[in-house]
Amino acid sequence: MNLYKLILTNNACYKAGRIITPKGIMVHSTGANNPNLKRYVGPDDGLLGKNQYSNHWNQDKPDGRQVCVHGFIGKLADGTIATYQTLPWNHRGWHCGSGSKGSGNDTHIGFEICEDGLTDASYFNAVYKEAVELCVYLCDLYNLTEKDVICHSEGYKQGVASNHGDVMHWFPKHGKSMDAFRAEVGKLLVASAPATEPAPTTQKTLYRVQIGTYSVKANADAMLSKVKAAGFTDAFIKTE
């Protein structure tokens, strides 16, 4: 993952300052043919490139809307793929609206994958891989699993998001589904988990204490009675 940070401090969402305990991750895609991060993230930090229209989301209400996500995945000015964190991960975002059962904004970290024309397999594979790795990073950070990852359209079906189709209008065009996405997140989580070392096996050493040896059984019986009276109830006589 190629992760950078540029917090959208001018966005009204950031200014609201509400904190959540992340219980899941919601994957979005932008719904517009523009794979460049500078369209949404700004101002230019030397890597993004200049947004000539200054319509990035680092303003109070971008395009007049109350919108803000925790991160974007897309192209830098040099064409390489990167992730930009745009809100603190535990900040309540404005990324999914609400549904019949509440809002994923209260429970989920939401990030956007910048769409292109939806047909470029090379671009798709690169941002898909970046998104998987971002989810693994966030799962590790907040003790989540791949089962806690959904897309916007799944959030709508679960009643915690508005009626949007992302990302299922795009992923299937390249042979992917959210189940496949979750499976890849799960594999990387297993691969990145620290190895559990087996407990060391120790040889158990036993020590035997012998009090005495007697040729007369009565004497042996007398000694056995004494040691048992002293509390050594498992003492015994062994003939040789």
Coordinates of N, CA and C in Angstrom, one line a residue:
M1 N 0.8 -1.2 0.0 CA 0.0 0.0 0.0 C 0.9 1.2 0.0
N2 N 0.5 2.2 -0.8 CA 1.2 3.5 -1.0 C 0.4 4.6 -0.2
L3 N 0.6 4.7 1.1 CA -0.3 5.5 1.9 C 0.3 6.9 2.2
Y4 N -0.5 7.9 2.0 CA -0.1 9.3 2.3 C -1.3 9.9 3.2
K5 N -1.0 11.0 3.8 CA -2.1 11.7 4.6 C -2.2 13.1 4.2
L6 N -3.5 13.6 3.9 CA -3.8 15.0 3.7 C -5.2 15.1 4.3
I7 N -5.3 15.5 5.5 CA -6.6 15.6 6.2 C -7.4 16.9 5.7
L8 N -8.6 16.6 5.3 CA -9.5 17.7 4.8 C -10.0 18.6 5.9
T9 N -9.1 19.4 6.4 CA -9.5 20.2 7.6 C -10.5 21.3 7.3
N10 N -10.7 21.7 6.1 CA -11.6 22.7 5.7 C -13.0 22.2 5.5
N11 N -13.2 20.9 5.5 CA -14.5 20.2 5.2 C -15.3 20.3 6.5
A12 N -16.6 20.6 6.3 CA -17.5 20.8 7.5 C -17.6 19.5 8.3
C13 N -17.4 18.3 7.6 CA -17.4 17.1 8.4 C -16.3 17.0 9.4
Y14 N -15.1 17.4 8.9 CA -13.9 17.4 9.8 C -14.2 18.4 11.0
K15 N -14.7 19.6 10.6 CA -15.0 20.6 11.7 C -16.0 20.1 12.7
A16 N -16.9 19.2 12.3 CA -17.9 18.7 13.2 C -17.3 18.0 14.4
G17 N -16.2 17.3 14.1 CA -15.4 16.7 15.2 C -16.0 15.6 15.9
R18 N -16.8 14.8 15.3 CA -17.4 13.7 16.0 C -16.6 12.4 15.8
I19 N -16.5 11.6 16.9 CA -15.6 10.4 16.9 C -16.5 9.2 17.0
I20 N -16.1 8.1 16.3 CA -16.7 6.8 16.3 C -15.8 5.7 16.8
T21 N -16.3 4.6 17.1 CA -15.5 3.4 17.3 C -15.8 2.5 16.1
P22 N -14.8 2.5 15.2 CA -15.0 1.7 13.9 C -15.3 0.3 14.1
K23 N -16.4 -0.2 13.6 CA -16.9 -1.6 13.6 C -16.9 -2.2 12.3
G24 N -16.6 -1.5 11.2 CA -16.5 -2.0 9.9 C -15.9 -1.1 8.9
I25 N -15.8 -1.5 7.7 CA -15.2 -0.7 6.6 C -16.2 -0.8 5.4
M26 N -16.5 0.4 4.8 CA -17.3 0.5 3.6 C -16.6 1.0 2.4
V27 N -16.6 0.2 1.4 CA -15.9 0.5 0.1 C -16.8 1.2 -0.8
H28 N -16.4 2.3 -1.3 CA -17.1 3.1 -2.3 C -16.3 3.3 -3.5
S29 N -17.0 3.7 -4.6 CA -16.3 4.3 -5.8 C -17.0 5.5 -6.2
T30 N -16.3 6.4 -6.9 CA -16.7 7.8 -7.0 C -17.8 8.0 -8.0
G31 N -18.1 7.1 -9.0 CA -19.2 7.3 -9.9 C -18.9 8.3 -11.0
A32 N -17.6 8.7 -11.2 CA -17.3 9.6 -12.2 C -16.0 9.2 -12.9
N33 N -15.9 9.4 -14.2 CA -14.7 9.0 -14.9 C -13.5 10.0 -14.7
N34 N -12.9 9.8 -13.6 CA -11.7 10.7 -13.3 C -10.9 10.0 -12.2
P35 N -9.8 9.3 -12.6 CA -9.0 8.5 -11.7 C -8.0 9.3 -10.9
N36 N -8.0 10.6 -11.1 CA -6.9 11.4 -10.5 C -7.3 11.8 -9.1
L37 N -6.4 11.5 -8.1 CA -6.6 11.9 -6.8 C -6.8 13.4 -6.6
K38 N -6.2 14.2 -7.4 CA -6.3 15.7 -7.2 C -7.7 16.2 -7.4
R39 N -8.5 15.4 -8.1 CA -9.9 15.8 -8.2 C -10.6 16.0 -6.9
Y40 N -10.2 15.1 -5.9 CA -10.9 15.0 -4.6 C -10.0 15.5 -3.4
V41 N -8.7 15.3 -3.6 CA -7.8 15.6 -2.5 C -6.9 16.8 -2.8
G42 N -6.9 17.8 -1.9 CA -6.1 19.0 -2.2 C -5.9 19.8 -0.9
P43 N -5.1 20.8 -1.0 CA -4.3 21.3 -2.2 C -3.1 20.4 -2.6
D44 N -2.5 20.7 -3.7 CA -1.4 19.9 -4.2 C -0.3 19.9 -3.2
D45 N 0.2 18.7 -2.9 CA 1.3 18.5 -1.9 C 2.6 18.2 -2.6
G46 N 2.6 18.4 -3.9 CA 3.8 18.1 -4.7 C 3.7 16.7 -5.4
L47 N 2.8 15.9 -4.9 CA 2.6 14.6 -5.5 C 1.3 14.5 -6.3
L48 N 0.3 15.2 -5.8 CA -1.1 15.1 -6.3 C -1.2 15.8 -7.7
G49 N -0.5 16.9 -7.8 CA -0.7 17.8 -9.0 C -1.8 18.8 -8.7
K50 N -1.8 19.9 -9.4 CA -2.8 21.0 -9.2 C -4.1 20.7 -9.8
N51 N -5.1 20.9 -8.9 CA -6.5 20.8 -9.4 C -6.9 22.2 -10.0
Q52 N -6.9 22.3 -11.3 CA -7.1 23.6 -11.9 C -8.5 24.2 -11.7
Y53 N -9.4 23.4 -11.3 CA -10.8 23.9 -11.0 C -11.0 24.2 -9.5
S54 N -10.1 23.8 -8.7 CA -10.1 23.9 -7.2 C -11.4 23.4 -6.6
N55 N -11.9 22.3 -7.2 CA -13.1 21.6 -6.7 C -12.9 20.4 -5.9
H56 N -11.7 20.3 -5.3 CA -11.4 19.2 -4.4 C -12.3 19.3 -3.2
W57 N -12.2 18.3 -2.3 CA -13.1 18.2 -1.1 C -12.5 18.9 0.1
N58 N -11.4 19.5 0.0 CA -10.9 20.3 1.2 C -11.5 21.7 1.2
Q59 N -12.8 21.7 1.3 CA -13.6 22.9 1.5 C -14.9 22.6 2.2
D60 N -15.6 23.6 2.7 CA -16.7 23.4 3.6 C -17.7 22.4 3.1
K61 N -18.2 22.6 2.0 CA -19.2 21.7 1.4 C -18.9 21.6 -0.1
P62 N -18.1 20.5 -0.4 CA -17.7 20.3 -1.8 C -18.9 20.2 -2.8
D63 N -18.9 20.9 -3.8 CA -20.0 20.9 -4.8 C -21.3 21.2 -4.1
G64 N -21.3 21.9 -3.0 CA -22.5 22.2 -2.3 C -23.1 21.1 -1.5
R65 N -22.3 20.0 -1.3 CA -22.9 18.8 -0.6 C -22.1 18.6 0.7
Q66 N -22.8 17.9 1.6 CA -22.2 17.5 2.9 C -21.6 16.1 2.7
V67 N -20.4 16.0 2.2 CA -19.7 14.8 1.9 C -18.3 14.8 2.4
C68 N -17.9 13.7 2.9 CA -16.4 13.5 3.3 C -16.2 12.0 3.6
V69 N -15.1 11.5 3.1 CA -14.7 10.1 3.4 C -13.4 10.1 4.1
H70 N -13.0 8.9 4.6 CA -11.8 8.8 5.3 C -10.5 8.6 4.4
G71 N -10.8 8.3 3.1 CA -9.7 8.1 2.2 C -10.1 8.0 0.8
F72 N -9.1 8.2 -0.1 CA -9.3 8.0 -1.5 C -8.1 7.2 -2.1
I73 N -8.5 6.4 -3.1 CA -7.5 5.6 -3.8 C -7.6 6.0 -5.3
G74 N -6.4 6.3 -5.9 CA -6.4 6.7 -7.3 C -5.0 7.1 -7.8
K75 N -4.9 7.9 -8.8 CA -3.6 8.2 -9.4 C -3.0 9.5 -8.9
L76 N -1.7 9.4 -8.6 CA -0.9 10.6 -8.4 C -0.6 11.3 -9.7
A77 N 0.0 12.5 -9.7 CA 0.3 13.2 -10.9 C 1.2 12.4 -11.8
D78 N 2.1 11.5 -11.3 CA 3.0 10.8 -12.1 C 2.3 9.5 -12.6
G79 N 1.1 9.2 -12.3 CA 0.4 8.1 -12.8 C 0.4 6.9 -11.8
T80 N 1.2 6.9 -10.8 CA 1.3 5.8 -9.9 C 0.0 5.8 -8.9
I81 N -0.3 4.6 -8.4 CA -1.5 4.5 -7.6 C -1.1 4.7 -6.1
A82 N -2.0 5.4 -5.4 CA -1.7 5.7 -4.0 C -3.0 5.8 -3.3
T83 N -2.9 5.7 -1.9 CA -4.0 6.0 -1.0 C -3.8 7.2 -0.2
Y84 N -4.8 8.1 -0.1 CA -4.7 9.3 0.7 C -5.7 9.2 1.9
Q85 N -5.2 9.2 3.1 CA -6.1 9.4 4.3 C -6.5 10.8 4.3
T86 N -7.8 11.0 4.4 CA -8.4 12.4 4.4 C -9.2 12.8 5.6
L87 N -9.4 11.8 6.5 CA -10.0 12.1 7.8 C -9.3 11.1 8.8
P88 N -9.2 11.5 10.1 CA -8.7 10.5 11.1 C -9.6 9.3 11.0
W89 N -9.1 8.1 11.1 CA -9.8 6.9 10.9 C -11.0 6.8 11.8
N90 N -10.9 7.3 13.0 CA -12.0 7.2 14.0 C -12.9 8.4 14.0
H91 N -12.8 9.3 13.0 CA -13.7 10.4 12.8 C -15.0 10.0 12.1
R92 N -16.1 10.5 12.6 CA -17.4 10.2 11.9 C -17.4 10.8 10.5
G93 N -17.4 10.0 9.5 CA -17.5 10.5 8.1 C -18.9 10.8 7.6
W94 N -18.9 11.4 6.4 CA -20.2 11.6 5.7 C -20.1 10.9 4.4
H95 N -20.2 9.6 4.4 CA -19.9 8.8 3.2 C -21.0 7.9 2.7
C96 N -22.0 7.6 3.5 CA -23.0 6.6 3.0 C -24.5 7.0 3.3
G97 N -24.7 8.1 3.9 CA -26.1 8.5 4.2 C -26.7 7.5 5.2
S98 N -27.9 7.2 5.1 CA -28.5 6.3 6.1 C -29.6 5.4 5.4
G99 N -30.1 4.4 6.2 CA -31.1 3.5 5.7 C -32.1 3.2 6.8
S100 N -32.9 2.2 6.6 CA -34.0 1.9 7.5 C -33.5 1.5 8.9
K101 N -32.2 1.1 9.0 CA -31.7 0.6 10.3 C -30.6 1.5 10.9
G102 N -30.5 2.7 10.3 CA -29.5 3.7 10.8 C -28.5 4.0 9.8
S103 N -27.3 4.5 10.2 CA -26.3 5.0 9.3 C -24.9 4.3 9.6
G104 N -24.3 3.9 8.5 CA -23.0 3.4 8.6 C -22.0 4.4 8.9
N105 N -22.4 5.7 8.8 CA -21.4 6.8 9.2 C -21.1 6.7 10.7
D106 N -22.0 6.1 11.4 CA -21.8 5.9 12.9 C -20.9 4.8 13.2
T107 N -20.6 3.9 12.3 CA -19.9 2.6 12.6 C -18.8 2.3 11.7
H108 N -18.8 2.8 10.4 CA -17.9 2.3 9.4 C -16.9 3.4 9.0
I109 N -15.7 3.0 8.7 CA -14.7 3.8 8.0 C -15.1 3.7 6.5
G110 N -15.1 4.8 5.8 CA -15.5 4.7 4.4 C -14.4 5.3 3.5
F111 N -14.1 4.6 2.4 CA -13.1 5.2 1.5 C -13.6 5.1 0.0
E112 N -13.1 5.9 -0.8 CA -13.5 6.0 -2.2 C -12.4 5.5 -3.1
I113 N -12.8 4.6 -4.1 CA -11.8 4.3 -5.2 C -12.2 5.2 -6.4
C114 N -11.3 6.0 -6.9 CA -11.5 6.8 -8.0 C -11.8 6.0 -9.3
E115 N -12.9 6.2 -9.9 CA -13.3 5.4 -11.1 C -12.6 6.0 -12.3
D116 N -12.4 5.2 -13.3 CA -12.0 5.6 -14.6 C -13.2 5.3 -15.5
G117 N -12.9 4.9 -16.7 CA -14.0 4.5 -17.7 C -14.6 3.1 -17.4
L118 N -14.1 2.4 -16.4 CA -14.5 1.1 -15.9 C -14.1 0.0 -16.8
T119 N -13.3 0.2 -17.8 CA -12.9 -0.9 -18.7 C -11.4 -1.2 -18.7
D120 N -10.6 -0.3 -18.1 CA -9.1 -0.5 -18.0 C -8.7 -1.5 -17.0
A121 N -8.4 -2.7 -17.4 CA -8.1 -3.8 -16.4 C -6.9 -3.5 -15.6
S122 N -5.9 -2.9 -16.2 CA -4.6 -2.6 -15.5 C -4.9 -1.6 -14.4
Y123 N -5.6 -0.6 -14.6 CA -6.0 0.4 -13.6 C -6.8 -0.3 -12.5
F124 N -7.8 -1.0 -12.9 CA -8.7 -1.7 -11.9 C -7.9 -2.6 -11.0
N125 N -7.0 -3.4 -11.6 CA -6.3 -4.4 -10.8 C -5.4 -3.7 -9.8
A126 N -4.8 -2.5 -10.2 CA -3.9 -1.8 -9.3 C -4.7 -1.2 -8.1
V127 N -5.9 -0.5 -8.4 CA -6.6 0.1 -7.3 C -7.3 -1.0 -6.4
Y128 N -7.7 -2.1 -7.1 CA -8.3 -3.2 -6.3 C -7.3 -3.7 -5.3
K129 N -6.1 -4.0 -5.7 CA -5.0 -4.4 -4.8 C -4.7 -3.4 -3.7
E130 N -4.7 -2.2 -4.1 CA -4.5 -1.1 -3.1 C -5.6 -1.1 -2.0
A131 N -6.9 -1.3 -2.5 CA -8.0 -1.3 -1.6 C -8.0 -2.5 -0.7
V132 N -7.6 -3.7 -1.2 CA -7.5 -4.8 -0.3 C -6.4 -4.6 0.8
E133 N -5.3 -4.0 0.4 CA -4.2 -3.8 1.4 C -4.6 -2.7 2.4
L134 N -5.4 -1.7 1.9 CA -5.9 -0.7 2.9 C -6.9 -1.3 3.9
C135 N -7.7 -2.2 3.4 CA -8.6 -2.9 4.4 C -7.9 -3.8 5.4
V136 N -6.8 -4.4 4.9 CA -6.0 -5.3 5.8 C -5.4 -4.4 6.9
Y137 N -4.9 -3.2 6.5 CA -4.2 -2.3 7.4 C -5.3 -1.8 8.4
L138 N -6.5 -1.5 8.0 CA -7.5 -1.0 8.9 C -8.0 -2.1 9.8
C139 N -8.1 -3.3 9.3 CA -8.5 -4.4 10.1 C -7.5 -4.7 11.2
D140 N -6.2 -4.6 10.9 CA -5.2 -4.8 11.9 C -5.3 -3.6 13.0
L141 N -5.6 -2.4 12.5 CA -5.6 -1.3 13.3 C -6.8 -1.3 14.3
Y142 N -7.9 -1.9 13.9 CA -9.1 -1.8 14.7 C -9.7 -3.2 15.1
N143 N -8.8 -4.2 15.0 CA -9.2 -5.6 15.3 C -10.5 -6.0 14.6
L144 N -10.5 -5.8 13.3 CA -11.6 -6.2 12.5 C -11.2 -7.4 11.6
T145 N -12.2 -8.0 11.0 CA -11.9 -9.1 10.1 C -12.5 -8.8 8.7
E146 N -12.2 -9.7 7.8 CA -12.8 -9.5 6.4 C -14.3 -9.5 6.4
K147 N -14.9 -10.1 7.4 CA -16.4 -10.2 7.5 C -16.9 -8.8 7.8
D148 N -16.1 -7.9 8.3 CA -16.6 -6.5 8.6 C -16.5 -5.6 7.5
V149 N -16.1 -6.1 6.3 CA -15.9 -5.2 5.1 C -17.1 -5.4 4.2
I150 N -17.7 -4.2 3.8 CA -18.9 -4.2 2.9 C -18.7 -3.1 1.9
C151 N -19.5 -3.1 0.8 CA -19.5 -2.0 -0.1 C -20.8 -1.2 0.1
H152 N -20.9 -0.1 -0.6 CA -22.0 0.8 -0.4 C -23.3 0.1 -0.7
S153 N -23.3 -0.6 -1.8 CA -24.6 -1.3 -2.2 C -25.0 -2.4 -1.2
E154 N -24.0 -3.0 -0.6 CA -24.3 -4.0 0.5 C -24.8 -3.2 1.7
G155 N -24.3 -2.1 2.0 CA -24.7 -1.2 3.1 C -26.2 -0.9 3.0
Y156 N -26.6 -0.6 1.7 CA -28.0 -0.3 1.4 C -28.9 -1.5 1.7
K157 N -28.4 -2.7 1.3 CA -29.2 -3.9 1.5 C -29.3 -4.2 3.0
Q158 N -28.3 -3.8 3.8 CA -28.3 -4.1 5.2 C -29.1 -3.0 6.0
G159 N -29.5 -1.9 5.3 CA -30.3 -0.9 5.9 C -29.5 0.2 6.6
V160 N -28.2 0.3 6.2 CA -27.4 1.3 6.9 C -26.8 2.3 6.0
A161 N -27.3 2.4 4.7 CA -26.7 3.3 3.7 C -27.8 3.7 2.7
S162 N -27.6 4.8 2.0 CA -28.5 5.2 1.0 C -28.4 4.3 -0.2
N163 N -29.3 4.4 -1.2 CA -29.4 3.5 -2.3 C -28.4 3.9 -3.4
H164 N -27.2 3.3 -3.3 CA -26.2 3.4 -4.3 C -25.7 2.1 -4.8
G165 N -25.2 2.0 -6.0 CA -24.8 0.7 -6.5 C -23.4 0.4 -6.4
D166 N -22.6 1.3 -6.0 CA -21.1 1.1 -5.9 C -20.8 0.0 -4.8
V167 N -19.9 -0.9 -5.1 CA -19.0 -1.0 -6.2 C -19.4 -2.1 -7.2
M168 N -20.6 -2.6 -7.1 CA -21.0 -3.7 -7.8 C -21.4 -3.4 -9.3
H169 N -21.3 -2.1 -9.7 CA -21.5 -1.8 -11.1 C -20.1 -1.8 -11.8
W170 N -19.0 -2.0 -11.0 CA -17.7 -2.0 -11.6 C -16.9 -3.3 -11.4
F171 N -16.9 -3.8 -10.2 CA -16.1 -5.0 -9.9 C -16.4 -6.2 -10.8
P172 N -17.7 -6.5 -11.0 CA -18.0 -7.7 -11.9 C -17.5 -7.5 -13.3
K173 N -17.3 -6.3 -13.8 CA -16.8 -6.1 -15.2 C -15.4 -6.7 -15.3
H174 N -14.7 -6.9 -14.1 CA -13.3 -7.4 -14.1 C -13.3 -8.7 -13.4
G175 N -14.4 -9.4 -13.3 CA -14.5 -10.7 -12.7 C -14.3 -10.8 -11.2
K176 N -14.6 -9.6 -10.5 CA -14.5 -9.6 -9.1 C -15.9 -9.3 -8.4
S177 N -16.0 -9.8 -7.2 CA -17.2 -9.5 -6.4 C -16.7 -9.1 -5.0
M178 N -17.6 -8.7 -4.1 CA -17.2 -8.3 -2.8 C -16.9 -9.6 -2.0
D179 N -17.4 -10.7 -2.3 CA -17.0 -12.0 -1.7 C -15.6 -12.3 -2.0
A180 N -15.2 -12.1 -3.3 CA -13.8 -12.3 -3.7 C -12.9 -11.3 -3.0
F181 N -13.3 -10.1 -2.9 CA -12.6 -9.0 -2.2 C -12.3 -9.4 -0.8
R182 N -13.4 -9.8 -0.1 CA -13.3 -10.2 1.3 C -12.3 -11.4 1.5
A183 N -12.4 -12.3 0.6 CA -11.5 -13.5 0.7 C -10.1 -13.1 0.6
E184 N -9.8 -12.1 -0.3 CA -8.4 -11.7 -0.5 C -7.9 -10.9 0.8
V185 N -8.8 -10.1 1.4 CA -8.5 -9.4 2.6 C -8.2 -10.5 3.7
G186 N -9.0 -11.5 3.8 CA -8.8 -12.6 4.8 C -7.5 -13.3 4.6
K187 N -7.1 -13.6 3.4 CA -5.8 -14.3 3.1 C -4.7 -13.4 3.6
L188 N -4.7 -12.1 3.3 CA -3.6 -11.2 3.7 C -3.6 -11.1 5.2
L189 N -4.7 -11.1 5.8 CA -4.8 -11.0 7.3 C -4.1 -12.2 7.9
V190 N -4.3 -13.4 7.4 CA -3.7 -14.6 7.9 C -2.2 -14.5 7.7
A191 N -1.8 -14.1 6.5 CA -0.4 -14.0 6.1 C 0.4 -13.0 7.0
S192 N -0.3 -11.9 7.4 CA 0.3 -10.9 8.1 C 0.3 -11.1 9.6
A193 N -0.5 -12.1 10.1 CA -0.6 -12.4 11.5 C 0.7 -12.9 12.1
P194 N 1.1 -12.4 13.3 CA 2.4 -12.9 13.8 C 2.3 -14.4 14.1
A195 N 3.4 -15.1 13.9 CA 3.4 -16.6 14.1 C 3.3 -16.8 15.6
T196 N 2.5 -17.8 16.0 CA 2.4 -18.2 17.4 C 3.4 -19.4 17.7
E197 N 4.3 -19.1 18.6 CA 5.3 -20.1 18.9 C 4.8 -21.1 19.8
P198 N 5.0 -22.4 19.5 CA 4.5 -23.5 20.4 C 5.2 -23.4 21.8
A199 N 4.4 -23.8 22.8 CA 5.0 -23.8 24.1 C 6.1 -24.8 24.2
P200 N 7.2 -24.4 24.8 CA 8.3 -25.4 24.9 C 8.0 -26.6 25.7
T201 N 8.4 -27.7 25.2 CA 8.2 -29.0 25.8 C 9.3 -29.3 26.8
T202 N 9.0 -29.5 28.0 CA 10.0 -29.7 29.0 C 9.9 -31.2 29.5
Q203 N 11.1 -31.8 29.7 CA 11.2 -33.1 30.2 C 10.9 -33.1 31.7
K204 N 9.9 -33.9 32.2 CA 9.6 -33.9 33.6 C 10.5 -34.9 34.3
T205 N 11.2 -34.4 35.3 CA 12.1 -35.2 36.1 C 11.5 -35.5 37.4
L206 N 11.5 -36.8 37.8 CA 10.9 -37.3 39.0 C 12.1 -37.7 40.0
Y207 N 11.9 -37.4 41.2 CA 12.9 -37.7 42.3 C 12.2 -38.6 43.3
R208 N 12.9 -39.7 43.6 CA 12.4 -40.7 44.6 C 13.2 -40.6 45.9
V209 N 12.5 -40.5 47.0 CA 13.2 -40.5 48.3 C 12.9 -41.8 49.0
Q210 N 14.0 -42.5 49.4 CA 13.9 -43.8 50.1 C 14.4 -43.6 51.5
I211 N 13.6 -44.0 52.5 CA 13.9 -43.7 53.9 C 14.9 -44.8 54.4
G212 N 14.6 -46.1 54.1 CA 15.5 -47.1 54.6 C 15.2 -48.5 54.0
T213 N 16.1 -49.4 54.3 CA 15.9 -50.8 53.9 C 16.0 -51.7 55.1
Y214 N 15.0 -52.6 55.3 CA 14.9 -53.4 56.5 C 14.8 -54.9 56.1
S215 N 15.5 -55.7 56.9 CA 15.5 -57.2 56.7 C 14.3 -57.8 57.5
V216 N 13.8 -57.0 58.5 CA 12.7 -57.5 59.3 C 11.4 -56.7 58.9
K217 N 10.4 -57.4 58.4 CA 9.2 -56.7 58.0 C 8.5 -55.9 59.0
A218 N 8.6 -56.4 60.3 CA 7.9 -55.6 61.4 C 8.6 -54.2 61.5
N219 N 9.9 -54.1 61.3 CA 10.6 -52.9 61.4 C 10.2 -51.9 60.2
A220 N 10.0 -52.6 59.0 CA 9.6 -51.8 57.9 C 8.1 -51.3 58.1
D221 N 7.3 -52.1 58.7 CA 5.9 -51.7 58.9 C 5.9 -50.6 59.9
A222 N 6.7 -50.6 60.9 CA 6.8 -49.6 61.9 C 7.2 -48.2 61.3
M223 N 8.2 -48.3 60.4 CA 8.7 -47.0 59.8 C 7.6 -46.5 58.9
L224 N 6.9 -47.4 58.2 CA 5.8 -46.9 57.3 C 4.7 -46.3 58.1
S225 N 4.4 -46.8 59.2 CA 3.4 -46.2 60.1 C 3.8 -44.8 60.5
K226 N 5.1 -44.6 60.8 CA 5.6 -43.3 61.3 C 5.5 -42.3 60.2
V227 N 5.9 -42.6 58.9 CA 5.9 -41.6 57.9 C 4.5 -41.3 57.4
K228 N 3.6 -42.3 57.5 CA 2.2 -41.9 57.2 C 1.6 -41.0 58.2
A229 N 2.0 -41.3 59.5 CA 1.5 -40.4 60.5 C 2.0 -39.0 60.4
A230 N 3.1 -38.9 59.8 CA 3.7 -37.6 59.5 C 3.1 -36.8 58.3
G231 N 2.2 -37.5 57.6 CA 1.5 -36.9 56.5 C 1.8 -37.4 55.1
F232 N 2.8 -38.3 55.1 CA 3.2 -38.9 53.8 C 2.4 -40.1 53.5
T233 N 1.1 -39.9 53.1 CA 0.1 -40.9 53.0 C 0.3 -41.8 51.8
D234 N 1.1 -41.4 50.8 CA 1.4 -42.2 49.6 C 2.6 -43.1 49.8
A235 N 3.2 -43.1 51.0 CA 4.4 -44.0 51.2 C 4.0 -45.4 51.1
F236 N 4.9 -46.3 50.7 CA 4.6 -47.7 50.5 C 5.9 -48.5 50.8
I237 N 5.6 -49.8 50.9 CA 6.7 -50.8 51.1 C 6.9 -51.6 49.8
K238 N 8.2 -51.6 49.3 CA 8.5 -52.4 48.1 C 9.5 -53.4 48.5
T239 N 9.2 -54.7 48.1 CA 10.2 -55.8 48.4 C 11.2 -55.9 47.2
E240 N 12.3 -56.3 47.6 CA 13.4 -56.5 46.6 C 13.9 -57.9 46.6

